[in-house]
């Protein structure tokens, strides 16, 4: 469920940033060149959106081992032995992702079926997704933490 939540957040980030980019590009084209984005560019827009999504995931994974969605839910992409993912593995993971989603998502089903919870694109790229909250420990919400501390002292 964590991975699904991360994907939902990332889809929102990609769509919002793409929409802002298209609006800004349209505004600048109109202001500088007195031109506009053509209406009949559906295929081009789809290709650009997919490219933007792939770039977003590959760069986020290569630099930080995570995207915004993965960071929010506490996930990180690492190599099989726990080291940080390099740029090549991040790109291979993104390119292999369509394999996981093809054939009705059978490659994604491996996350549930495999003991190590690795999807097909993780197997191809030799990566794994792990829980990682960075340098901070997971904590209970503030009021509950204060209550439990007070209870332990008494």
PDB file of C-alpha atoms in Angstrom:
ATOM      1  CA  UNK A   1       0.000   0.000   0.000  1.00  0.00           C
ATOM      2  CA  UNK A   2       2.927   2.346   0.622  1.00  0.00           C
ATOM      3  CA  UNK A   3       4.067   2.005  -2.966  1.00  0.00           C
ATOM      4  CA  UNK A   4       0.541   2.699  -4.242  1.00  0.00           C
ATOM      5  CA  UNK A   5       0.348   5.814  -2.087  1.00  0.00           C
ATOM      6  CA  UNK A   6       3.723   6.986  -3.357  1.00  0.00           C
ATOM      7  CA  UNK A   7       2.635   6.449  -6.972  1.00  0.00           C
ATOM      8  CA  UNK A   8      -0.577   8.416  -6.390  1.00  0.00           C
ATOM      9  CA  UNK A   9       1.375  11.332  -4.928  1.00  0.00           C
ATOM     10  CA  UNK A  10       3.925  11.200  -7.740  1.00  0.00           C
ATOM     11  CA  UNK A  11       1.210  11.193 -10.404  1.00  0.00           C
ATOM     12  CA  UNK A  12      -0.200  14.323  -8.794  1.00  0.00           C
ATOM     13  CA  UNK A  13       3.224  15.993  -8.698  1.00  0.00           C
ATOM     14  CA  UNK A  14       3.959  15.098 -12.332  1.00  0.00           C
ATOM     15  CA  UNK A  15       0.567  16.295 -13.593  1.00  0.00           C
ATOM     16  CA  UNK A  16       0.693  19.525 -11.581  1.00  0.00           C
ATOM     17  CA  UNK A  17       4.252  20.382 -12.613  1.00  0.00           C
ATOM     18  CA  UNK A  18       3.512  19.495 -16.246  1.00  0.00           C
ATOM     19  CA  UNK A  19       0.415  21.698 -16.230  1.00  0.00           C
ATOM     20  CA  UNK A  20       2.363  24.602 -14.759  1.00  0.00           C
ATOM     21  CA  UNK A  21       5.103  24.082 -17.353  1.00  0.00           C
ATOM     22  CA  UNK A  22       2.625  24.063 -20.235  1.00  0.00           C
ATOM     23  CA  UNK A  23       0.861  27.161 -18.918  1.00  0.00           C
ATOM     24  CA  UNK A  24       4.166  28.994 -18.432  1.00  0.00           C
ATOM     25  CA  UNK A  25       5.381  27.968 -21.891  1.00  0.00           C
ATOM     26  CA  UNK A  26       2.121  29.139 -23.449  1.00  0.00           C
ATOM     27  CA  UNK A  27       2.324  32.450 -21.605  1.00  0.00           C
ATOM     28  CA  UNK A  28       5.948  33.049 -22.645  1.00  0.00           C
ATOM     29  CA  UNK A  29       5.252  32.107 -26.275  1.00  0.00           C
ATOM     30  CA  UNK A  30       2.362  34.557 -26.348  1.00  0.00           C
ATOM     31  CA  UNK A  31       4.257  37.342 -24.565  1.00  0.00           C
ATOM     32  CA  UNK A  32       7.545  37.074 -26.457  1.00  0.00           C
ATOM     33  CA  UNK A  33       6.661  35.727 -29.897  1.00  0.00           C
ATOM     34  CA  UNK A  34       2.912  36.459 -30.118  1.00  0.00           C
ATOM     35  CA  UNK A  35       2.381  32.754 -30.794  1.00  0.00           C
ATOM     36  CA  UNK A  36       0.438  30.035 -29.027  1.00  0.00           C
ATOM     37  CA  UNK A  37       0.603  26.324 -28.480  1.00  0.00           C
ATOM     38  CA  UNK A  38      -1.420  24.624 -31.195  1.00  0.00           C
ATOM     39  CA  UNK A  39      -4.627  22.804 -30.268  1.00  0.00           C
ATOM     40  CA  UNK A  40      -3.957  19.649 -32.302  1.00  0.00           C
ATOM     41  CA  UNK A  41      -0.854  18.560 -30.402  1.00  0.00           C
ATOM     42  CA  UNK A  42      -2.395  15.733 -28.368  1.00  0.00           C
ATOM     43  CA  UNK A  43       0.137  13.096 -29.367  1.00  0.00           C
ATOM     44  CA  UNK A  44       3.062  15.448 -28.830  1.00  0.00           C
ATOM     45  CA  UNK A  45       1.672  16.504 -25.458  1.00  0.00           C
ATOM     46  CA  UNK A  46       1.303  12.852 -24.417  1.00  0.00           C
ATOM     47  CA  UNK A  47       4.877  12.050 -25.407  1.00  0.00           C
ATOM     48  CA  UNK A  48       6.181  15.112 -23.566  1.00  0.00           C
ATOM     49  CA  UNK A  49       4.154  14.186 -20.462  1.00  0.00           C
ATOM     50  CA  UNK A  50       5.524  10.623 -20.477  1.00  0.00           C
ATOM     51  CA  UNK A  51       9.037  11.964 -20.983  1.00  0.00           C
ATOM     52  CA  UNK A  52       8.580  14.412 -18.108  1.00  0.00           C
ATOM     53  CA  UNK A  53       7.297  11.607 -15.846  1.00  0.00           C
ATOM     54  CA  UNK A  54      10.251   9.373 -16.755  1.00  0.00           C
ATOM     55  CA  UNK A  55      12.721  12.214 -16.161  1.00  0.00           C
ATOM     56  CA  UNK A  56      11.087  13.055 -12.810  1.00  0.00           C
ATOM     57  CA  UNK A  57      11.367   9.463 -11.571  1.00  0.00           C
ATOM     58  CA  UNK A  58      14.858   8.787 -12.967  1.00  0.00           C
ATOM     59  CA  UNK A  59      16.409  12.006 -11.640  1.00  0.00           C
ATOM     60  CA  UNK A  60      14.744  11.703  -8.233  1.00  0.00           C
ATOM     61  CA  UNK A  61      15.839   8.094  -7.920  1.00  0.00           C
ATOM     62  CA  UNK A  62      19.406   8.774  -9.091  1.00  0.00           C
ATOM     63  CA  UNK A  63      19.933  11.802  -6.837  1.00  0.00           C
ATOM     64  CA  UNK A  64      18.062  10.913  -3.655  1.00  0.00           C
ATOM     65  CA  UNK A  65      16.914   7.332  -4.138  1.00  0.00           C
ATOM     66  CA  UNK A  66      13.335   8.544  -3.981  1.00  0.00           C
ATOM     67  CA  UNK A  67      10.690  10.724  -5.540  1.00  0.00           C
ATOM     68  CA  UNK A  68       8.486  13.152  -3.642  1.00  0.00           C
ATOM     69  CA  UNK A  69       5.845  10.447  -3.207  1.00  0.00           C
ATOM     70  CA  UNK A  70       8.347   7.901  -1.909  1.00  0.00           C
ATOM     71  CA  UNK A  71       9.814  10.476   0.495  1.00  0.00           C
ATOM     72  CA  UNK A  72       6.388  11.281   1.939  1.00  0.00           C
ATOM     73  CA  UNK A  73       5.541   7.633   2.633  1.00  0.00           C
ATOM     74  CA  UNK A  74       9.081   6.781   3.776  1.00  0.00           C
ATOM     75  CA  UNK A  75      10.329   4.627   0.899  1.00  0.00           C
ATOM     76  CA  UNK A  76      13.711   4.611  -0.787  1.00  0.00           C
ATOM     77  CA  UNK A  77      15.129   2.784  -3.804  1.00  0.00           C
ATOM     78  CA  UNK A  78      18.486   1.072  -3.155  1.00  0.00           C
ATOM     79  CA  UNK A  79      20.575  -1.594  -4.834  1.00  0.00           C
ATOM     80  CA  UNK A  80      20.042  -5.203  -3.814  1.00  0.00           C
ATOM     81  CA  UNK A  81      22.819  -4.901  -1.253  1.00  0.00           C
ATOM     82  CA  UNK A  82      21.521  -1.629   0.219  1.00  0.00           C
ATOM     83  CA  UNK A  83      23.818   0.867  -1.505  1.00  0.00           C
ATOM     84  CA  UNK A  84      22.528   4.060  -3.148  1.00  0.00           C
ATOM     85  CA  UNK A  85      21.178   3.680  -6.665  1.00  0.00           C
ATOM     86  CA  UNK A  86      23.334   5.152  -9.426  1.00  0.00           C
ATOM     87  CA  UNK A  87      22.091   7.005 -12.506  1.00  0.00           C
ATOM     88  CA  UNK A  88      22.371   3.951 -14.781  1.00  0.00           C
ATOM     89  CA  UNK A  89      20.274   1.750 -12.483  1.00  0.00           C
ATOM     90  CA  UNK A  90      17.716   4.542 -12.078  1.00  0.00           C
ATOM     91  CA  UNK A  91      17.315   4.828 -15.850  1.00  0.00           C
ATOM     92  CA  UNK A  92      17.133   1.036 -16.294  1.00  0.00           C
ATOM     93  CA  UNK A  93      14.444   0.927 -13.593  1.00  0.00           C
ATOM     94  CA  UNK A  94      12.377   3.596 -15.366  1.00  0.00           C
ATOM     95  CA  UNK A  95      12.799   1.973 -18.791  1.00  0.00           C
ATOM     96  CA  UNK A  96      11.836  -1.438 -17.361  1.00  0.00           C
ATOM     97  CA  UNK A  97       8.744  -0.100 -15.560  1.00  0.00           C
ATOM     98  CA  UNK A  98       6.462  -0.613 -18.597  1.00  0.00           C
ATOM     99  CA  UNK A  99       7.368  -4.319 -18.420  1.00  0.00           C
ATOM    100  CA  UNK A 100       5.916  -4.429 -14.918  1.00  0.00           C
ATOM    101  CA  UNK A 101       2.675  -2.774 -15.978  1.00  0.00           C
ATOM    102  CA  UNK A 102       2.192  -4.693 -19.218  1.00  0.00           C
ATOM    103  CA  UNK A 103       0.080  -7.853 -19.291  1.00  0.00           C
ATOM    104  CA  UNK A 104      -2.396  -6.532 -16.729  1.00  0.00           C
ATOM    105  CA  UNK A 105       0.276  -5.554 -14.217  1.00  0.00           C
ATOM    106  CA  UNK A 106       1.657  -9.043 -13.670  1.00  0.00           C
ATOM    107  CA  UNK A 107       5.136  -7.591 -13.076  1.00  0.00           C
ATOM    108  CA  UNK A 108       3.746  -5.486 -10.230  1.00  0.00           C
ATOM    109  CA  UNK A 109       2.076  -8.540  -8.708  1.00  0.00           C
ATOM    110  CA  UNK A 110       5.549  -9.781  -7.808  1.00  0.00           C
ATOM    111  CA  UNK A 111       5.628  -7.157  -5.027  1.00  0.00           C
ATOM    112  CA  UNK A 112       2.938  -9.173  -3.246  1.00  0.00           C
ATOM    113  CA  UNK A 113       4.163 -12.643  -4.233  1.00  0.00           C
ATOM    114  CA  UNK A 114       7.895 -12.326  -3.624  1.00  0.00           C
ATOM    115  CA  UNK A 115       9.356 -12.468  -0.150  1.00  0.00           C
ATOM    116  CA  UNK A 116      11.668  -9.511  -0.916  1.00  0.00           C
ATOM    117  CA  UNK A 117       8.750  -7.495  -2.423  1.00  0.00           C
ATOM    118  CA  UNK A 118      10.616  -6.682  -5.638  1.00  0.00           C
ATOM    119  CA  UNK A 119       8.629  -5.945  -8.798  1.00  0.00           C
ATOM    120  CA  UNK A 120       9.796  -6.938 -12.272  1.00  0.00           C
ATOM    121  CA  UNK A 121      11.423  -3.542 -12.894  1.00  0.00           C
ATOM    122  CA  UNK A 122      13.301  -3.930  -9.582  1.00  0.00           C
ATOM    123  CA  UNK A 123      14.583  -7.337 -10.662  1.00  0.00           C
ATOM    124  CA  UNK A 124      15.714  -6.012 -14.053  1.00  0.00           C
ATOM    125  CA  UNK A 125      17.468  -2.977 -12.522  1.00  0.00           C
ATOM    126  CA  UNK A 126      18.800  -4.960  -9.536  1.00  0.00           C
ATOM    127  CA  UNK A 127      17.143  -2.588  -7.084  1.00  0.00           C
ATOM    128  CA  UNK A 128      14.876  -2.886  -4.066  1.00  0.00           C
ATOM    129  CA  UNK A 129      12.448  -0.538  -2.349  1.00  0.00           C
ATOM    130  CA  UNK A 130      12.949  -0.252   1.406  1.00  0.00           C
ATOM    131  CA  UNK A 131      11.471   1.792   4.223  1.00  0.00           C
ATOM    132  CA  UNK A 132      13.774   4.673   5.085  1.00  0.00           C
ATOM    133  CA  UNK A 133      12.873   7.768   7.075  1.00  0.00           C
ATOM    134  CA  UNK A 134      16.336   9.296   6.730  1.00  0.00           C
ATOM    135  CA  UNK A 135      18.325  10.225   9.814  1.00  0.00           C
ATOM    136  CA  UNK A 136      15.271  10.698  12.011  1.00  0.00           C
ATOM    137  CA  UNK A 137      13.525   8.003  13.961  1.00  0.00           C
ATOM    138  CA  UNK A 138       9.856   7.345  13.455  1.00  0.00           C
ATOM    139  CA  UNK A 139       7.870   9.069  16.207  1.00  0.00           C
ATOM    140  CA  UNK A 140       4.369   9.010  17.524  1.00  0.00           C
ATOM    141  CA  UNK A 141       2.271  12.173  17.158  1.00  0.00           C
ATOM    142  CA  UNK A 142       3.212  14.928  19.632  1.00  0.00           C
ATOM    143  CA  UNK A 143       0.319  14.717  22.143  1.00  0.00           C
ATOM    144  CA  UNK A 144       0.508  10.932  22.290  1.00  0.00           C
ATOM    145  CA  UNK A 145       4.273  11.027  22.790  1.00  0.00           C
ATOM    146  CA  UNK A 146       3.897  13.549  25.635  1.00  0.00           C
ATOM    147  CA  UNK A 147       1.204  11.399  27.263  1.00  0.00           C
ATOM    148  CA  UNK A 148       3.342   8.263  27.067  1.00  0.00           C
ATOM    149  CA  UNK A 149       6.390  10.064  28.476  1.00  0.00           C
ATOM    150  CA  UNK A 150       4.344  11.453  31.374  1.00  0.00           C
ATOM    151  CA  UNK A 151       2.916   8.017  32.034  1.00  0.00           C
ATOM    152  CA  UNK A 152       6.384   6.395  32.111  1.00  0.00           C
ATOM    153  CA  UNK A 153       7.722   9.018  34.572  1.00  0.00           C
ATOM    154  CA  UNK A 154       4.878   8.626  37.044  1.00  0.00           C
TER     155      UNK A 154
END
